Coordinates of C-alpha atoms in Angstrom, one line a residue:
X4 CA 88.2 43.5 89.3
X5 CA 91.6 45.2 89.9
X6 CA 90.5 48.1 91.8
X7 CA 90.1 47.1 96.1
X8 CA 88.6 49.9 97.9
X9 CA 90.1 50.4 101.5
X10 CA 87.1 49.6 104.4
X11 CA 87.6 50.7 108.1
X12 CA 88.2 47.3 109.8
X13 CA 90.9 45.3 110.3
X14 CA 91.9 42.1 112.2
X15 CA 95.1 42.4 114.2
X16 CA 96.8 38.7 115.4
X17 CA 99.7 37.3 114.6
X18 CA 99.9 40.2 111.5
X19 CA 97.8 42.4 110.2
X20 CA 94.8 41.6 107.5
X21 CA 92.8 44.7 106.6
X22 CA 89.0 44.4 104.7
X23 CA 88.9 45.7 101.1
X24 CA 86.0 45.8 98.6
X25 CA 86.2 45.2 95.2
X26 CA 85.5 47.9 92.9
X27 CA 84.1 46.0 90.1
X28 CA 81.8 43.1 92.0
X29 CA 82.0 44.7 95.4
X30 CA 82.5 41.0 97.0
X31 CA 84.3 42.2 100.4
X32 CA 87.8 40.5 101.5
X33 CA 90.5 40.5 103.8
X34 CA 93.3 41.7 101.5
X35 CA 95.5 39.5 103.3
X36 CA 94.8 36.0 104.3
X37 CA 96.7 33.3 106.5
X38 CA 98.3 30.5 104.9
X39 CA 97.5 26.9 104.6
X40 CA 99.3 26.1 107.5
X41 CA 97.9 29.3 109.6
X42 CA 94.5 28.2 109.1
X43 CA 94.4 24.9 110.2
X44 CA 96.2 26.1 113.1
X45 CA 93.1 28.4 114.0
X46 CA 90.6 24.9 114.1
X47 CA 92.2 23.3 116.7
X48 CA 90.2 22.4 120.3
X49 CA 90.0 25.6 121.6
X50 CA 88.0 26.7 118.4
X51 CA 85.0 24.5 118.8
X52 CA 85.1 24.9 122.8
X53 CA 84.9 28.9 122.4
X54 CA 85.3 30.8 119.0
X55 CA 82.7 28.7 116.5
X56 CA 80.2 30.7 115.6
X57 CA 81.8 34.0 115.9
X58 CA 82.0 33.3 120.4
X59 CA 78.0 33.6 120.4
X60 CA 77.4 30.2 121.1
X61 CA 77.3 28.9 125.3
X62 CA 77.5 25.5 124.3
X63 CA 80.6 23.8 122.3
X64 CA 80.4 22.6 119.1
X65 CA 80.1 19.0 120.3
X66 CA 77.4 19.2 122.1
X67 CA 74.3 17.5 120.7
X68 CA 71.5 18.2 122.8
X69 CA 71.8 21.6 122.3
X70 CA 72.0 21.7 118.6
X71 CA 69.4 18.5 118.6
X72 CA 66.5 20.9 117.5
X73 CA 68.6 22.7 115.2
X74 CA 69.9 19.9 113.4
X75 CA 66.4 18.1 112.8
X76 CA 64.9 21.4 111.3
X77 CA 68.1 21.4 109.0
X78 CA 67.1 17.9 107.8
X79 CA 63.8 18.8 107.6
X80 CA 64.6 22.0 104.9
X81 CA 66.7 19.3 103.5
X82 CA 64.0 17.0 102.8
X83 CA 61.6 20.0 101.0
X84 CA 64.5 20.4 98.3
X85 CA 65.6 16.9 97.2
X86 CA 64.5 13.3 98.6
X87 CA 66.2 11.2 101.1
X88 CA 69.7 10.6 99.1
X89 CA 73.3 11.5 99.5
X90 CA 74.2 13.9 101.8
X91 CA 77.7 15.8 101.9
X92 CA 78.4 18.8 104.4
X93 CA 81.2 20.5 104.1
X94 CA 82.5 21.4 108.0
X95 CA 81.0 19.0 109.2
X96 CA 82.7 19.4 112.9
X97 CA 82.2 16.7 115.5
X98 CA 79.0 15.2 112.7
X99 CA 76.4 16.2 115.0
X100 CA 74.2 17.3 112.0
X101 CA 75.1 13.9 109.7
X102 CA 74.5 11.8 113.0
X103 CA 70.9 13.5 112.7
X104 CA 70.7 13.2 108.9
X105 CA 71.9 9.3 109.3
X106 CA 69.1 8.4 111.6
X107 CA 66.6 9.6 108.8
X108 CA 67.8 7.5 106.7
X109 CA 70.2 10.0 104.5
X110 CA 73.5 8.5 103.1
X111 CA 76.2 11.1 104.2
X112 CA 79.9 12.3 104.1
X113 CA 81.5 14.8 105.8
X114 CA 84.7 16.8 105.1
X115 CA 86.5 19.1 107.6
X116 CA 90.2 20.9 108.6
X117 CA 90.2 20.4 112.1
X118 CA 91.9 17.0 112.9
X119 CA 90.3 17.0 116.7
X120 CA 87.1 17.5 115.1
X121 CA 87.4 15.1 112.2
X122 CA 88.3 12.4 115.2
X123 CA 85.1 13.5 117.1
X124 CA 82.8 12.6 114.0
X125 CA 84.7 9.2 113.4
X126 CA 84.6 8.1 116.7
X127 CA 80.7 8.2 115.4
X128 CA 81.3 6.2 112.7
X129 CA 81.0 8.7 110.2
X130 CA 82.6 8.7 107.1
X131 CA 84.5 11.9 107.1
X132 CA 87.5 13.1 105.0
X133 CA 90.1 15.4 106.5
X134 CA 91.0 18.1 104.4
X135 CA 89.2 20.4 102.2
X136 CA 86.4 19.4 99.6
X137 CA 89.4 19.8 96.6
X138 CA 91.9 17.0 98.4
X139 CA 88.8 15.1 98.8
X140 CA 88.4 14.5 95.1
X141 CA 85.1 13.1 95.1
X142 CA 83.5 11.8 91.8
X143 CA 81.6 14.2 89.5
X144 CA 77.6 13.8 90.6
X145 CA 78.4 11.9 94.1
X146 CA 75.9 14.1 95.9
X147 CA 72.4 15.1 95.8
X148 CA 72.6 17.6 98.4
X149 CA 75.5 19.4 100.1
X150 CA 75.0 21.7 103.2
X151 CA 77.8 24.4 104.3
X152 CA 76.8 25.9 107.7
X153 CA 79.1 29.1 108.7
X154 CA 81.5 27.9 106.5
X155 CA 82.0 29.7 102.8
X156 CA 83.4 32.7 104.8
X157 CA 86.3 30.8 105.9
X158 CA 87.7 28.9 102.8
X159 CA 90.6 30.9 101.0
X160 CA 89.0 30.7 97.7
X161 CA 84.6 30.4 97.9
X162 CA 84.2 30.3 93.8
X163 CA 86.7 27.1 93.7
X164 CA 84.7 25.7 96.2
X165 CA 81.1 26.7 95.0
X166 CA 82.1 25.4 91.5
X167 CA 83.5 22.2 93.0
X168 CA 80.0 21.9 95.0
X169 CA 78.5 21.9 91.3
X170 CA 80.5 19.4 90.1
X171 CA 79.7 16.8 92.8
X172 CA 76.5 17.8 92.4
X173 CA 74.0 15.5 90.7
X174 CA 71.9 17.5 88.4
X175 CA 69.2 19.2 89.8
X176 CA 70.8 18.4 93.1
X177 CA 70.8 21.5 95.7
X178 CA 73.3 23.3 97.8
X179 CA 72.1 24.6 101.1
X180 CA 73.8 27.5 102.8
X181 CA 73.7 29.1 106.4
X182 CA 75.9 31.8 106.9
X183 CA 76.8 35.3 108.6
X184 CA 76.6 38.2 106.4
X185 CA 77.6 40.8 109.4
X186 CA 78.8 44.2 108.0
X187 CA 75.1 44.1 106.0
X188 CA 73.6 44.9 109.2
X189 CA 72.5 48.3 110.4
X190 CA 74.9 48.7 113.0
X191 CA 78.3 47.7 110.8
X192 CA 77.3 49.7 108.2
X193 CA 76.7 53.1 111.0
X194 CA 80.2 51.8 112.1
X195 CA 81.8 51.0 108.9
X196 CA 80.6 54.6 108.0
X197 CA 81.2 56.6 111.0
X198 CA 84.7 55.4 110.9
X199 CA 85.8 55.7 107.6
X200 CA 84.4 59.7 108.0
X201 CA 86.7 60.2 111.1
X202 CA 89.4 58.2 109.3
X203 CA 89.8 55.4 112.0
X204 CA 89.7 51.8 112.4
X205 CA 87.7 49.1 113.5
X206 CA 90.7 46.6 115.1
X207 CA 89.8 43.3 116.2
X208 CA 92.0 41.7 117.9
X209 CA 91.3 38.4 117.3
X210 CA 92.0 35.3 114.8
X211 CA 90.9 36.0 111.2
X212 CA 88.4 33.3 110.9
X213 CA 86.5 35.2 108.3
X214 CA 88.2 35.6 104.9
X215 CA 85.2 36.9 103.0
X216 CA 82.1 39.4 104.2
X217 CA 79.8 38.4 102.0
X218 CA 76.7 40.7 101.5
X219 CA 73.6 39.6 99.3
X220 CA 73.8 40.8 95.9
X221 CA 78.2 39.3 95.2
X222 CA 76.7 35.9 97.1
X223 CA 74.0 35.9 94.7
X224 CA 76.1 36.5 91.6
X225 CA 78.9 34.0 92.9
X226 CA 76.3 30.9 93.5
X227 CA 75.5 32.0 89.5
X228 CA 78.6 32.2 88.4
X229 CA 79.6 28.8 89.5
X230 CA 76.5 27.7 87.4
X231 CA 73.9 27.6 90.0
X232 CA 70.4 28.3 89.2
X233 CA 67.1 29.2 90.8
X234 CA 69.2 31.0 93.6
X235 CA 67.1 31.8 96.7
X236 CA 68.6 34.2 100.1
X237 CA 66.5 34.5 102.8
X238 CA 68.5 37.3 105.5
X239 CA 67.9 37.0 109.2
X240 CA 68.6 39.5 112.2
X241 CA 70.4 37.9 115.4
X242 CA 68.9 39.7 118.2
X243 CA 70.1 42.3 120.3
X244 CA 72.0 40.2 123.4
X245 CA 75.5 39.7 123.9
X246 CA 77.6 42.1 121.5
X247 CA 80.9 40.1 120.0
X248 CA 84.3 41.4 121.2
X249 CA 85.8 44.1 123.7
X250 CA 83.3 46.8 122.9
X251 CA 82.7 50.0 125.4
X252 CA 79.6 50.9 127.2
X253 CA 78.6 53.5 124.8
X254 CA 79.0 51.0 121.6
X255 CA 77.2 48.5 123.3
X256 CA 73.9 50.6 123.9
X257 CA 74.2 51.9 120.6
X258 CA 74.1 48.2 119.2
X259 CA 71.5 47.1 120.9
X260 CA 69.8 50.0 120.2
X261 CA 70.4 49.7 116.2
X262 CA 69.8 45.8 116.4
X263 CA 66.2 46.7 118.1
X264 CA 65.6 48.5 114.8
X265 CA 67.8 46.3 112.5
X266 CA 65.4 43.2 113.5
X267 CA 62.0 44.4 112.5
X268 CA 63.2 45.8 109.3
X269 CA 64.7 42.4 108.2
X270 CA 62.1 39.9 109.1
X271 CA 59.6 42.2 107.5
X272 CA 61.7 43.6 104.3
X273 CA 64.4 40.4 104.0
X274 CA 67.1 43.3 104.1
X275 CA 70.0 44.7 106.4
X276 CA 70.3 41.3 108.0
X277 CA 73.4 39.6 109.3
X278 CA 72.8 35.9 108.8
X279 CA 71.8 34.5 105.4
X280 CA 70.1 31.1 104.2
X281 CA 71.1 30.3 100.3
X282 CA 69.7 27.3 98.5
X283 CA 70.3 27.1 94.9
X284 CA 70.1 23.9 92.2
X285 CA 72.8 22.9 89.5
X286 CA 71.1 22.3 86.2
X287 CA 68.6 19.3 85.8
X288 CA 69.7 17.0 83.1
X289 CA 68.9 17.1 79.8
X290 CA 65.8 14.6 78.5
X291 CA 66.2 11.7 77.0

């Protein structure tokens, strides 16, 4: 659509990149978004040490005991949608999860931004590509599954790289998705409201990591509009702990007190949450 509707947060570093919503699809954006070369500054070390996984995390990226459970009950899920085969995961980090996926006896490829990172999952002896999945150029059908975990969020264009996901795709192949779908939940939209009501801003000042706020329904009709089918979300509540950035007393204890409501409602409903899991299929071939 032509018509972006102004929304009551913006990120504040090194510039300013305000969120908009689209009139027509309501897909929500930052209106303005780094360069090429901006962004791969923001994945250097310091990234995976600290800010991966919007600062939540205690652990860094690298570190494989921690994520050890997490990345055998993502090959596991990976196993229910297609058999053992060729595995591509797009941010792939330090290869923690293909390491896992390797062991099982998956064939895998990585591709990821960060240059420390990419060294990290070669030093592995992983096959990993630096770049983006469109510099990668990989044949049409390479794949039978690719995995993007926190990741679709940060690319500068998602449908290019969703349509470029079906392309590699064999057919009938699967993409799996983990991702955060945060001003869905209870507590952004009170804010997002109260705000734009008493016409101020939500400013956080800190690197614009995410280009897109996805919410269900435009994630839904994107993964179909790249010509995915049988599209299944799944939303999940984080919950109430740690609240993300410099926040005051008083919008702390109303989180937590939001979340304690927020979390209920989506594990029951599958609404309001502020993670997602997509899995969706290209087209199975025609028969013979």
């Amino acid at each position: 659509g032509t018509t972006l509707r102004p929304l009551p947060l913006v990120y504040e570093f090194r510039g300013r990149f305000p969120l908009v919503e689209c009139g027509t699809c309501h897909l929500r954006f930052l209106a303005v978004q780094p360069t090429a070369e901006g962004l791969a500054e923001l994945y250097g070390a310091e990234y995976f040490q600290r800010d991966f996984r919007c600062g939540r995390s205690e652990v860094t990226a690298f570190d494989d005991a921690a994520f050890a459970h997490e990345h055998q009950g993502l090959v596991d899920a990976f196993e229910r949608l297609v058999p053992r085969g060729r595995l591509l995961e797009l941010g792939c980090a330090g290869g923690g999860l293909l390491a896992h996926a390797r062991a099982r006896g998956w064939r895998v490829t990585g591709v990821e931004l960060s240059a420390d990172a990419v060294a990290e999952a070669r030093a592995r002896g992983l096959e990993v590509v630096h770049g983006d999945l469109m510099s990668a150029a990989f044949p049409a059908r390479s794949f039978d599954l690719v995995y993007m975990g926190d990741v679709l969020e940060h690319v500068p264009d998602p449908r290019a790289v969703l349509a470029e996901c079906a392309r590699v795709l064999a057919p009938g192949g699967a993409l799996h998705l983990r991702g955060p779908i945060t001003t869905h939940s209870l507590a952004r939209r009170v804010a997002l409201g109260a705000c734009a009501l008493a016409h101020r801003t939500i400013v956080l000042r800190e690197p614009p990591y995410h280009l897109w706020e996805f919410t269900p329904g435009p994630l839904i009709a994107l993964f179909r509009r790249c010509g995915f089918e049988r599209v299944t979300l799944v939303q999940s509540k984080i919950a109430p702990g740690r609240a993300h950035g410099r926040k005051s007393g008083f919008e702390r204890a109303a989180m937590a007190a939001l979340d304690a409501v927020n979390l209920p409602l989506t594990r029951a409903f599958n609404v309001l949450g502020d993670r997602v899991v997509v899995t969706a299929r290209t087209p199975a071939a025609p028969a013979a």
